[in-house]
Amino acid sequence: MNTNNLENKEPTLIYLGDLVHNYIGKGPFMFPINIGYLVTFTKAHIHKDKKIIFKLFKYPDKLLDEIEKKPPTFLGLSNYAWNADLNEKILKFTKSKSKDIITVMGGPNIHYHQGALDEFFEKRKDFLDFYVIYQGEIGFLNLLLRYIFVDKDLENMKKTPIEGVVFYNDYAKTAVKGPKSPEIKDLDLIPSPYLEGELDQFFEDNQIPNIETNRGCPYRCTYCDWGSGFNKINKFGLERLKKEFEYISNKIKNTNMLCISDANFGIFEDRDYEISKMLSSINEKTGYPRKVILAWAKNKSMGIIKIAEILKNTTSVTAAFQSMDPIVLKAIKRDNISIETYKDIINHFNEKGIESHAELILGLPLQTKESHLNDLRKAAELNVGQIWNYNCRMLKGAEMDFPLEREKYDTKTRYRLIDQGFGKYKNFLSFETEEIVRSTNAMSEEDIFFFRPLHWIIYYAWNYKYHYKMLKYAQFIGINPIDFLVSILKNIKEAPEKVQKLIQEFDNDSRNEWFNTIEELEEYYSKPEIFEYISNGGFGKLNFMYIFKVLT
């Protein structure tokens, strides 16, 4: 759309934030490449005469100070499970300073169906004007064009639907969702935020550069929201990626890490092999990156070996099984790599000294106590370097969070505070919560509590290798390491008193971190003495805290 002839005499000041809590946690966090894409795409499609000024933010204090110092025309925030409450508190703060500031959110932490959108906006209509859905670039551009065309009038912006955008209609008492914006198939139409210099300021911090080599996820796992937008995978050009990697390696100052933010790295074996060769070549020349963070392809083949071997010890290979039970996998719409193939891959990596780990989720639909135990046993039999266990978390945008899905599996959930996901900013406190499955029609809450100390002792004894040789010996004489650890916990009363006390304290802490509602959680942690306690390190991940207890 040609906007060259549009009149826009006053500069439009746009603040974009991809925020994290840095009140006690100092990272390292990821570069805000998502909002960088918004800037470069917008600048490529709106004429320079329109006088649009962007400022990007990662930390809440810097954004809040700038809002007070020079209020923007637009405030846009990326909305994820780890910053949802912070975003809402900042939007409220912003509207308290000026109702004229146009507030926008975007990101996957939302359901797209009408009833959920109505409920979402009904709770936030006083401080949120627009929500950009699906891929953000086109929807955000359409929002700015509407703003320019209606001569910067907020009420007129909402007269008709906007493609790729949702807003609330006060008269109809409903959310108005515009048509789905088209998929950007040629991703090189989005100029690189790195090569355009839009992210240069973040090299001064210890943040980790992150980059997409492709977009999209072909899978529809019900617990995940990654595939909730577009299921076809589109790619950035290899020549562009090479330039970006080189640019980052020349600019980097305060970290040796790089994050590839694809949903399934390795899904295009030949292409991703070429990307890995680029990274390896840059590493040989500059020493960067020394660590590459990846989400590997979910259904690997033996072709993954050549990619991992090129990356060598800069990365580890993940088998994101989540479950190995066919009944559970069908319920969550997932198709894993065969155990036999993965065993061959792991054996090869073990011979080459390449680190590997398996991921499992506790609390999935139709999962039973015994089926999860079997998953743990199989993971140990595969001889993976580490076994990572996660609680099943409900994510907005994921199918598992739909009311019908909850009802189907009689899913019961509770809430807990996210580690380091809180802070005090200006005149408000903010607490991020995670909603976790605590029982289903196949697994009781006591079953789930049974696994909490078992998961911890796996973390301590197997992953951190403190008793790895003992577990491998048990395996050598025909005892599965998981059964050995279960036996220890069952017979804990025979252990020394100090060990009994440790396990009892762990069990108590694992039971006391849960709240029935977000309101209960916020009320508890807002108490001055409790907030001071957690601000001084009194709250954290139990696995780490209890490993520290054991070692000290």
Coordinates of C-alpha atoms in Angstrom, one line a residue:
M1 CA 0.0 0.0 0.0
N2 CA 1.4 3.4 -1.0
T3 CA 1.5 5.8 1.9
N4 CA 3.8 8.4 0.4
N5 CA 1.1 11.1 0.1
L6 CA -0.3 10.7 3.6
E7 CA 0.1 13.8 5.8
N8 CA 1.7 13.1 9.1
K9 CA 3.4 16.3 10.3
E10 CA 3.9 15.4 14.0
P11 CA 6.4 12.7 14.9
T12 CA 4.9 9.4 16.0
L13 CA 6.9 8.1 19.0
I14 CA 6.6 4.3 19.4
Y15 CA 8.0 2.4 22.4
L16 CA 8.2 -1.4 22.0
G17 CA 9.0 -3.7 24.8
D18 CA 9.9 -7.4 25.0
L19 CA 10.1 -7.3 28.8
V20 CA 11.6 -9.5 31.4
H21 CA 11.8 -9.3 35.2
N22 CA 15.2 -8.2 36.2
Y23 CA 14.4 -7.2 39.7
I24 CA 16.5 -9.9 41.2
G25 CA 17.4 -12.0 38.1
K26 CA 20.2 -10.6 36.0
G27 CA 19.9 -12.9 33.1
P28 CA 21.3 -13.4 30.7
F29 CA 18.2 -12.7 28.7
M30 CA 17.6 -12.9 25.0
F31 CA 17.8 -10.1 22.5
P32 CA 14.4 -8.7 21.7
I33 CA 14.5 -9.7 18.0
N34 CA 10.7 -10.0 17.8
I35 CA 10.2 -6.3 18.2
G36 CA 13.2 -5.7 16.1
Y37 CA 11.4 -7.4 13.2
L38 CA 8.4 -5.1 13.8
V39 CA 10.7 -2.0 13.4
T40 CA 12.4 -3.1 10.2
F41 CA 9.3 -4.3 8.5
T42 CA 7.4 -1.1 9.4
K43 CA 10.2 1.1 8.2
A44 CA 10.4 -0.8 4.9
H45 CA 6.7 -0.1 4.2
I46 CA 6.1 3.4 5.6
H47 CA 7.8 6.4 4.0
K48 CA 10.4 8.2 6.0
D49 CA 8.4 11.4 5.7
K50 CA 5.9 9.9 8.2
K51 CA 8.4 10.7 11.0
I52 CA 8.0 7.6 13.0
I53 CA 10.5 7.2 15.9
F54 CA 11.0 3.8 17.5
K55 CA 12.6 3.0 20.9
L56 CA 13.1 -0.6 22.0
F57 CA 13.2 -1.9 25.6
K58 CA 14.1 -5.1 27.5
Y59 CA 14.0 -3.9 31.1
P60 CA 10.9 -2.5 32.8
D61 CA 12.6 0.3 34.8
K62 CA 14.1 1.8 31.7
L63 CA 10.8 1.7 29.9
L64 CA 8.8 3.2 32.8
D65 CA 11.4 6.0 33.3
E66 CA 11.1 6.9 29.6
I67 CA 7.3 6.8 29.7
E68 CA 7.4 9.4 32.6
K69 CA 10.1 11.5 30.9
K70 CA 8.6 11.5 27.4
P71 CA 5.2 9.7 26.9
P72 CA 5.0 7.9 23.6
T73 CA 2.2 7.9 21.0
F74 CA 2.1 4.1 21.0
L75 CA 3.3 1.5 23.6
G76 CA 3.6 -2.0 22.3
L77 CA 4.5 -5.0 24.4
S78 CA 5.2 -8.6 23.4
N79 CA 3.0 -10.9 25.5
Y80 CA 4.3 -14.2 26.7
A81 CA 3.6 -16.6 29.7
W82 CA 6.7 -15.2 31.5
N83 CA 5.8 -11.4 31.3
A84 CA 2.0 -11.3 31.1
D85 CA 1.4 -9.7 34.5
L86 CA 4.3 -7.2 34.1
N87 CA 2.8 -6.1 30.8
E88 CA -0.6 -5.5 32.2
K89 CA 0.8 -3.6 35.2
I90 CA 2.9 -1.4 32.9
L91 CA -0.1 -0.8 30.6
K92 CA -2.2 0.3 33.6
F93 CA 0.7 2.6 34.7
T94 CA 0.9 4.0 31.2
K95 CA -2.8 4.8 30.9
S96 CA -2.7 6.4 34.4
K97 CA -0.2 8.9 32.9
S98 CA -2.2 9.6 29.8
K99 CA -5.4 8.0 28.3
D100 CA -4.2 9.2 24.9
I101 CA -1.3 6.8 24.7
I102 CA -2.4 3.9 22.4
T103 CA -1.6 0.6 24.0
V104 CA -0.9 -2.6 22.0
M105 CA 0.1 -6.2 22.8
G106 CA 1.0 -9.0 20.6
G107 CA 2.3 -12.6 21.0
P108 CA 1.0 -16.1 21.5
N109 CA -0.2 -15.8 25.1
I110 CA -3.9 -15.6 24.0
H111 CA -6.7 -17.8 22.6
Y112 CA -8.0 -16.7 19.2
H113 CA -11.6 -18.0 19.4
Q114 CA -14.3 -15.4 19.9
G115 CA -15.5 -16.3 23.4
A116 CA -11.9 -16.2 24.8
L117 CA -11.2 -12.9 23.1
D118 CA -14.4 -11.4 24.6
E119 CA -13.3 -12.5 28.1
F120 CA -9.8 -11.3 27.5
F121 CA -10.7 -7.8 26.5
E122 CA -13.5 -7.5 29.0
K123 CA -10.9 -7.7 31.8
R124 CA -8.4 -5.4 30.1
K125 CA -10.4 -2.9 28.1
D126 CA -9.6 0.0 30.4
F127 CA -5.8 -0.2 29.7
L128 CA -5.5 -2.2 26.4
D129 CA -6.6 -0.8 23.1
F130 CA -5.4 -3.4 20.5
Y131 CA -3.9 -6.9 20.3
V132 CA -1.9 -8.0 17.2
I133 CA -2.5 -11.7 16.5
Y134 CA -0.5 -14.3 14.6
Q135 CA 2.6 -13.1 12.9
G136 CA 3.0 -9.6 14.2
E137 CA 4.6 -7.7 11.3
I138 CA 1.7 -7.2 9.0
G139 CA -0.9 -6.7 11.7
F140 CA 1.3 -4.1 13.4
L141 CA 1.8 -2.3 10.1
N142 CA -1.9 -2.3 9.4
L143 CA -2.6 -0.8 12.8
L144 CA -0.1 2.1 12.1
L145 CA -1.6 2.7 8.7
R146 CA -5.1 2.8 10.2
Y147 CA -3.8 5.3 12.7
I148 CA -2.4 7.5 9.9
F149 CA -5.4 7.3 7.7
V150 CA -7.9 8.3 10.4
D151 CA -5.7 11.3 11.4
K152 CA -4.6 9.7 14.7
D153 CA -8.0 9.4 16.2
L154 CA -8.3 6.3 18.5
E155 CA -12.1 6.1 18.3
N156 CA -12.0 6.2 14.5
M157 CA -9.4 3.5 14.5
K158 CA -12.0 1.1 15.8
K159 CA -14.8 1.9 13.3
T160 CA -14.0 -1.1 11.2
P161 CA -12.0 -4.4 11.7
I162 CA -8.3 -4.3 11.1
E163 CA -6.5 -7.2 9.4
G164 CA -4.4 -9.1 11.9
V165 CA -5.7 -7.1 14.9
V166 CA -8.3 -7.4 17.7
F167 CA -9.9 -4.6 19.6
Y168 CA -12.8 -4.2 21.9
N169 CA -16.1 -2.5 20.8
D170 CA -17.6 -0.8 23.8
Y171 CA -21.0 -0.4 22.2
A172 CA -21.4 -4.0 21.1
K173 CA -19.6 -5.3 24.2
T174 CA -17.5 -7.7 22.1
A175 CA -14.0 -8.2 20.8
V176 CA -13.7 -7.3 17.1
K177 CA -11.3 -9.6 15.3
G178 CA -10.0 -8.6 11.9
P179 CA -9.3 -11.0 9.1
K180 CA -6.2 -13.2 9.5
S181 CA -3.2 -11.4 8.0
P182 CA -1.5 -13.3 5.2
E183 CA 1.5 -15.5 5.9
I184 CA 4.8 -13.9 5.0
K185 CA 6.3 -16.7 2.8
D186 CA 9.4 -14.9 1.8
L187 CA 10.8 -14.0 5.2
D188 CA 13.6 -11.9 3.6
L189 CA 10.9 -9.3 3.0
I190 CA 11.5 -8.6 6.7
P191 CA 14.8 -6.7 6.8
S192 CA 17.3 -8.0 9.3
P193 CA 17.1 -6.1 12.7
Y194 CA 20.8 -7.0 13.2
L195 CA 22.0 -5.8 9.8
E196 CA 19.9 -2.6 10.0
G197 CA 21.5 -1.8 13.4
E198 CA 18.2 -1.8 15.2
L199 CA 19.5 -4.1 18.0
D200 CA 23.0 -2.6 18.4
Q201 CA 22.2 -1.2 21.9
F202 CA 21.7 -4.7 23.3
F203 CA 25.3 -5.7 22.6
E204 CA 26.3 -3.5 25.5
D205 CA 24.5 -5.8 27.9
N206 CA 25.1 -9.5 28.6
Q207 CA 22.0 -10.5 26.5
I208 CA 22.1 -13.5 24.2
P209 CA 21.7 -12.8 20.5
N210 CA 18.9 -14.9 19.1
I211 CA 17.9 -15.4 15.5
E212 CA 15.3 -17.3 13.5
T213 CA 16.5 -19.3 10.5
N214 CA 12.8 -20.3 9.7
R215 CA 9.3 -19.8 11.1
G216 CA 6.4 -22.1 11.7
C217 CA 5.9 -25.5 13.2
P218 CA 4.2 -28.4 11.3
Y219 CA 3.1 -30.1 14.5
R220 CA 0.0 -29.5 16.6
C221 CA 1.0 -30.9 20.0
T222 CA -1.9 -30.0 22.3
Y223 CA 0.2 -28.7 25.2
C224 CA 2.2 -26.3 23.0
D225 CA 1.2 -23.0 21.4
W226 CA 4.1 -22.9 18.8
G227 CA 1.9 -24.4 16.1
S228 CA -1.1 -22.2 16.9
G229 CA -0.4 -19.7 14.1
F230 CA 0.9 -21.0 10.8
N231 CA 1.8 -24.7 10.3
K232 CA 3.8 -24.3 7.2
I233 CA 7.5 -23.6 7.7
N234 CA 9.0 -20.5 5.8
K235 CA 12.7 -19.7 5.7
F236 CA 15.1 -16.9 5.8
G237 CA 17.8 -16.9 3.1
L238 CA 21.1 -18.6 3.8
E239 CA 23.1 -15.6 2.5
R240 CA 21.3 -13.3 4.9
L241 CA 21.8 -15.7 7.8
K242 CA 25.5 -15.8 7.1
K243 CA 25.7 -12.0 7.1
E244 CA 23.8 -11.9 10.4
F245 CA 26.0 -14.5 12.1
E246 CA 29.1 -12.6 11.0
Y247 CA 27.6 -9.3 12.1
I248 CA 26.8 -10.7 15.6
S249 CA 30.3 -12.3 16.0
N250 CA 31.9 -8.9 15.2
K251 CA 29.7 -7.0 17.6
I252 CA 29.5 -9.4 20.5
K253 CA 31.0 -8.3 23.8
N254 CA 29.5 -9.8 26.9
T255 CA 28.4 -13.4 26.1
N256 CA 29.7 -16.4 24.3
M257 CA 26.2 -17.8 23.6
L258 CA 23.9 -17.7 20.6
C259 CA 20.3 -18.9 20.4
I260 CA 18.6 -20.3 17.3
S261 CA 14.9 -19.6 17.9
D262 CA 13.5 -22.2 15.4
A263 CA 10.8 -24.6 16.6
N264 CA 12.6 -27.6 15.0
F265 CA 16.3 -27.1 14.1
G266 CA 17.4 -30.0 12.0
I267 CA 14.1 -30.5 10.3
F268 CA 15.7 -29.5 7.0
E269 CA 18.8 -31.7 7.2
D270 CA 20.8 -30.4 4.3
R271 CA 19.9 -26.7 4.9
D272 CA 20.5 -26.9 8.6
Y273 CA 23.8 -28.7 8.0
E274 CA 24.8 -25.7 5.9
I275 CA 23.8 -23.3 8.7
S276 CA 25.8 -25.4 11.2
K277 CA 28.8 -25.2 8.9
M278 CA 28.5 -21.4 8.9
L279 CA 28.5 -21.3 12.7
S280 CA 31.4 -23.7 12.9
S281 CA 33.4 -21.6 10.5
I282 CA 32.7 -18.4 12.4
N283 CA 33.6 -20.2 15.7
E284 CA 37.0 -21.3 14.3
K285 CA 37.8 -17.7 13.3
T286 CA 36.5 -15.8 16.3
G287 CA 35.8 -18.3 19.1
Y288 CA 32.1 -17.3 19.0
P289 CA 29.7 -18.9 19.6
R290 CA 31.0 -21.3 22.3
K291 CA 27.4 -22.3 23.2
V292 CA 24.5 -22.7 20.7
I293 CA 21.0 -23.0 22.2
L294 CA 18.7 -25.0 20.1
A295 CA 15.2 -26.6 20.0
W296 CA 15.9 -29.7 17.9
A297 CA 13.5 -31.2 15.5
K298 CA 10.9 -33.3 17.2
N299 CA 11.1 -36.4 14.9
K300 CA 14.8 -36.8 14.2
S301 CA 16.5 -39.2 11.8
M302 CA 20.0 -40.4 11.7
G303 CA 20.7 -37.3 9.6
I304 CA 20.8 -35.3 12.8
I305 CA 24.2 -36.8 13.5
K306 CA 26.1 -34.8 10.9
I307 CA 24.6 -31.6 12.1
A308 CA 25.5 -32.2 15.7
E309 CA 29.0 -33.3 14.8
I310 CA 29.6 -30.1 12.9
L311 CA 28.5 -28.1 16.0
K312 CA 30.6 -30.4 18.2
N313 CA 30.6 -29.4 21.9
T314 CA 28.9 -26.0 21.3
T315 CA 25.5 -27.7 21.8
S316 CA 23.8 -30.8 23.2
V317 CA 21.2 -32.9 21.4
T318 CA 17.7 -33.0 22.9
A319 CA 15.1 -35.8 22.5
A320 CA 11.9 -34.0 23.4
F321 CA 10.0 -37.2 24.0
Q322 CA 7.5 -35.7 26.5
S323 CA 6.1 -39.2 26.7
M324 CA 6.9 -42.5 25.1
D325 CA 3.5 -44.1 25.8
P326 CA 1.5 -44.5 22.6
I327 CA -1.8 -43.8 24.4
V328 CA -0.5 -40.5 25.7
L329 CA 1.2 -39.5 22.5
K330 CA -2.1 -40.0 20.6
A331 CA -4.0 -37.9 23.2
I332 CA -1.5 -35.0 22.7
K333 CA -1.3 -35.4 18.9
R334 CA 2.4 -36.2 18.9
D335 CA 4.5 -38.6 16.9
N336 CA 8.0 -39.3 18.3
I337 CA 11.1 -40.7 16.7
S338 CA 11.3 -44.4 17.2
I339 CA 13.1 -45.5 20.3
E340 CA 15.4 -47.8 18.3
T341 CA 16.5 -45.0 16.0
Y342 CA 17.1 -42.6 18.9
K343 CA 19.1 -45.3 20.7
D344 CA 21.4 -45.6 17.7
I345 CA 21.8 -41.8 17.6
I346 CA 22.6 -41.6 21.3
N347 CA 25.1 -44.5 21.1
H348 CA 26.9 -42.6 18.4
F349 CA 26.9 -39.3 20.4
N350 CA 28.2 -41.1 23.5
E351 CA 31.0 -42.5 21.5
K352 CA 31.8 -39.0 20.1
G353 CA 31.5 -37.3 23.5
I354 CA 28.5 -35.2 22.4
E355 CA 26.1 -34.4 25.2
S356 CA 22.5 -35.5 25.0
H357 CA 19.4 -35.3 27.1
A358 CA 15.8 -36.4 27.1
E359 CA 12.8 -34.3 28.0
L360 CA 9.6 -35.7 29.6
I361 CA 6.5 -34.0 30.8
L362 CA 4.5 -35.0 33.9
G363 CA 0.7 -34.6 34.0
L364 CA -0.2 -35.1 30.3
P365 CA -3.6 -36.4 29.3
L366 CA -4.1 -40.2 29.9
Q367 CA -0.7 -40.4 31.5
T368 CA -0.7 -42.7 34.5
K369 CA 1.8 -43.1 37.3
E370 CA 3.1 -46.3 35.8
S371 CA 3.4 -44.9 32.3
H372 CA 5.5 -42.0 33.5
L373 CA 7.7 -44.4 35.5
N374 CA 8.1 -46.4 32.3
D375 CA 9.1 -43.3 30.4
L376 CA 11.8 -42.6 33.1
R377 CA 13.0 -46.2 32.9
K378 CA 13.3 -46.0 29.1
A379 CA 15.2 -42.7 29.2
A380 CA 17.7 -44.3 31.6
E381 CA 18.0 -47.4 29.3
L382 CA 18.8 -45.1 26.4
N383 CA 21.9 -43.8 28.3
V384 CA 21.1 -40.2 27.6
G385 CA 23.4 -37.7 29.4
Q386 CA 20.6 -36.0 31.3
I387 CA 16.9 -36.7 31.9
W388 CA 14.9 -33.4 32.2
N389 CA 11.4 -33.6 33.7
Y390 CA 8.9 -30.8 33.5
N391 CA 5.4 -30.3 34.9
C392 CA 2.6 -29.9 32.4
R393 CA 1.9 -26.2 32.1
M394 CA -1.3 -24.7 30.7
L395 CA -0.5 -22.2 27.9
K396 CA -2.9 -19.7 26.4
G397 CA -3.2 -20.5 22.7
A398 CA -2.6 -24.3 23.3
E399 CA -5.4 -26.7 22.6
M400 CA -4.9 -28.4 26.0
D401 CA -6.1 -25.1 27.7
F402 CA -9.4 -25.2 25.9
P403 CA -12.4 -25.7 28.3
L404 CA -13.5 -28.8 26.4
E405 CA -10.1 -30.4 26.6
R406 CA -9.9 -29.7 30.4
E407 CA -13.3 -31.3 30.8
K408 CA -12.5 -34.3 28.7
Y409 CA -9.5 -35.3 30.9
D410 CA -10.9 -33.8 34.1
T411 CA -7.8 -31.6 34.3
K412 CA -7.3 -29.8 37.6
T413 CA -4.7 -27.1 38.0
R414 CA -3.1 -24.9 40.6
Y415 CA -0.7 -21.9 40.4
R416 CA 2.8 -21.2 41.6
L417 CA 5.2 -18.2 41.3
I418 CA 7.7 -18.3 38.5
D419 CA 11.3 -18.3 39.7
Q420 CA 12.6 -14.8 39.5
G421 CA 9.4 -13.8 37.8
F422 CA 8.5 -10.9 40.1
G423 CA 9.6 -7.4 41.0
K424 CA 8.8 -4.0 42.4
Y425 CA 8.6 -1.2 39.8
K426 CA 7.6 2.4 40.4
N427 CA 4.4 2.1 42.4
F428 CA 3.4 -1.5 41.8
L429 CA 4.4 -5.1 42.4
S430 CA 4.2 -7.7 39.7
F431 CA 4.1 -11.5 40.0
E432 CA 4.2 -14.0 37.1
T433 CA 2.5 -17.3 37.7
E434 CA 2.4 -20.7 36.0
E435 CA -0.7 -22.8 35.9
I436 CA 0.3 -26.4 36.3
V437 CA -1.7 -29.7 36.0
R438 CA -2.1 -31.2 39.4
S439 CA -4.4 -34.1 38.5
T440 CA -6.3 -35.7 35.7
N441 CA -8.7 -38.6 35.3
A442 CA -5.7 -40.8 34.9
M443 CA -3.4 -39.5 37.6
S444 CA -4.1 -38.1 41.1
E445 CA -2.4 -35.2 42.8
E446 CA -0.7 -37.7 45.2
D447 CA 0.7 -39.5 42.1
I448 CA 2.2 -36.2 40.9
F449 CA 3.6 -35.5 44.4
F450 CA 5.2 -38.9 44.3
F451 CA 7.3 -37.9 41.4
R452 CA 8.5 -34.6 42.8
P453 CA 11.4 -36.0 45.0
L454 CA 12.1 -38.7 42.4
H455 CA 12.6 -36.0 39.7
W456 CA 14.9 -34.1 42.1
I457 CA 17.1 -37.1 42.9
I458 CA 17.3 -37.9 39.2
Y459 CA 18.5 -34.3 38.6
Y460 CA 21.0 -34.6 41.4
A461 CA 22.3 -38.2 41.0
W462 CA 22.0 -38.7 37.2
N463 CA 22.1 -35.3 35.5
Y464 CA 24.7 -33.7 37.8
K465 CA 26.6 -37.0 38.0
Y466 CA 27.0 -37.0 41.8
H467 CA 26.0 -40.7 42.0
Y468 CA 26.1 -41.5 38.3
K469 CA 28.7 -44.3 38.6
M470 CA 26.5 -45.9 41.3
L471 CA 23.5 -45.8 39.0
K472 CA 25.4 -47.1 36.1
Y473 CA 26.6 -50.0 38.2
A474 CA 23.0 -50.8 39.2
Q475 CA 22.2 -50.8 35.5
F476 CA 25.2 -53.1 34.8
I477 CA 23.9 -55.7 37.2
G478 CA 20.4 -55.6 35.7
I479 CA 18.7 -53.0 37.9
N480 CA 17.1 -50.1 36.1
P481 CA 18.5 -46.9 37.7
I482 CA 15.0 -45.4 38.1
D483 CA 13.9 -48.5 40.1
F484 CA 17.0 -48.2 42.2
L485 CA 16.1 -44.5 43.1
V486 CA 12.4 -45.4 43.7
S487 CA 13.5 -48.1 46.1
I488 CA 15.7 -45.5 48.0
L489 CA 12.8 -43.2 48.4
K490 CA 10.4 -46.0 49.5
N491 CA 12.9 -47.0 52.2
I492 CA 13.8 -43.5 53.2
K493 CA 13.0 -44.3 56.9
E494 CA 16.0 -46.6 56.9
A495 CA 18.3 -43.7 55.9
P496 CA 20.3 -41.5 58.3
E497 CA 18.2 -38.9 60.1
K498 CA 19.8 -36.1 58.2
V499 CA 18.8 -37.6 54.9
Q500 CA 15.2 -38.3 56.1
K501 CA 14.9 -34.6 57.2
L502 CA 16.2 -33.4 53.8
I503 CA 13.6 -35.5 51.9
Q504 CA 10.8 -34.5 54.3
E505 CA 11.6 -30.8 53.9
F506 CA 11.7 -31.2 50.1
D507 CA 8.3 -32.8 50.1
N508 CA 6.9 -30.1 52.4
D509 CA 8.3 -27.3 50.2
S510 CA 6.9 -29.0 47.0
R511 CA 3.5 -29.1 48.5
N512 CA 3.4 -25.6 49.9
E513 CA 4.3 -23.7 46.8
W514 CA 0.8 -24.1 45.2
F515 CA -2.2 -21.7 45.3
N516 CA -5.7 -22.3 44.1
T517 CA -6.0 -18.9 42.4
I518 CA -3.7 -16.2 41.1
E519 CA -5.3 -13.7 43.5
E520 CA -4.4 -15.9 46.5
L521 CA -0.8 -16.1 45.2
E522 CA -0.5 -12.3 44.7
E523 CA -2.0 -11.6 48.2
Y524 CA 0.5 -13.9 49.9
Y525 CA 3.6 -12.7 48.1
S526 CA 2.6 -9.1 48.4
K527 CA 2.9 -9.2 52.2
P528 CA 5.9 -7.0 53.1
E529 CA 7.7 -9.6 55.0
I530 CA 7.2 -12.3 52.4
F531 CA 8.2 -10.0 49.5
E532 CA 11.4 -9.1 51.3
Y533 CA 12.1 -12.8 51.9
I534 CA 11.8 -13.7 48.2
S535 CA 13.6 -10.6 47.2
N536 CA 16.6 -11.8 49.2
G537 CA 16.6 -15.2 47.5
G538 CA 14.1 -17.0 49.6
F539 CA 12.3 -18.4 46.6
G540 CA 13.7 -20.4 43.8
K541 CA 13.6 -23.7 41.8
L542 CA 13.5 -26.5 44.4
N543 CA 15.9 -28.7 42.3
F544 CA 18.7 -26.1 42.5
M545 CA 18.0 -25.1 46.1
Y546 CA 18.2 -28.6 47.4
I547 CA 21.3 -29.5 45.4
F548 CA 22.8 -26.5 47.0
K549 CA 21.6 -27.7 50.4
V550 CA 23.2 -31.1 49.9
L551 CA 26.5 -29.7 48.7
T552 CA 26.8 -27.2 51.6

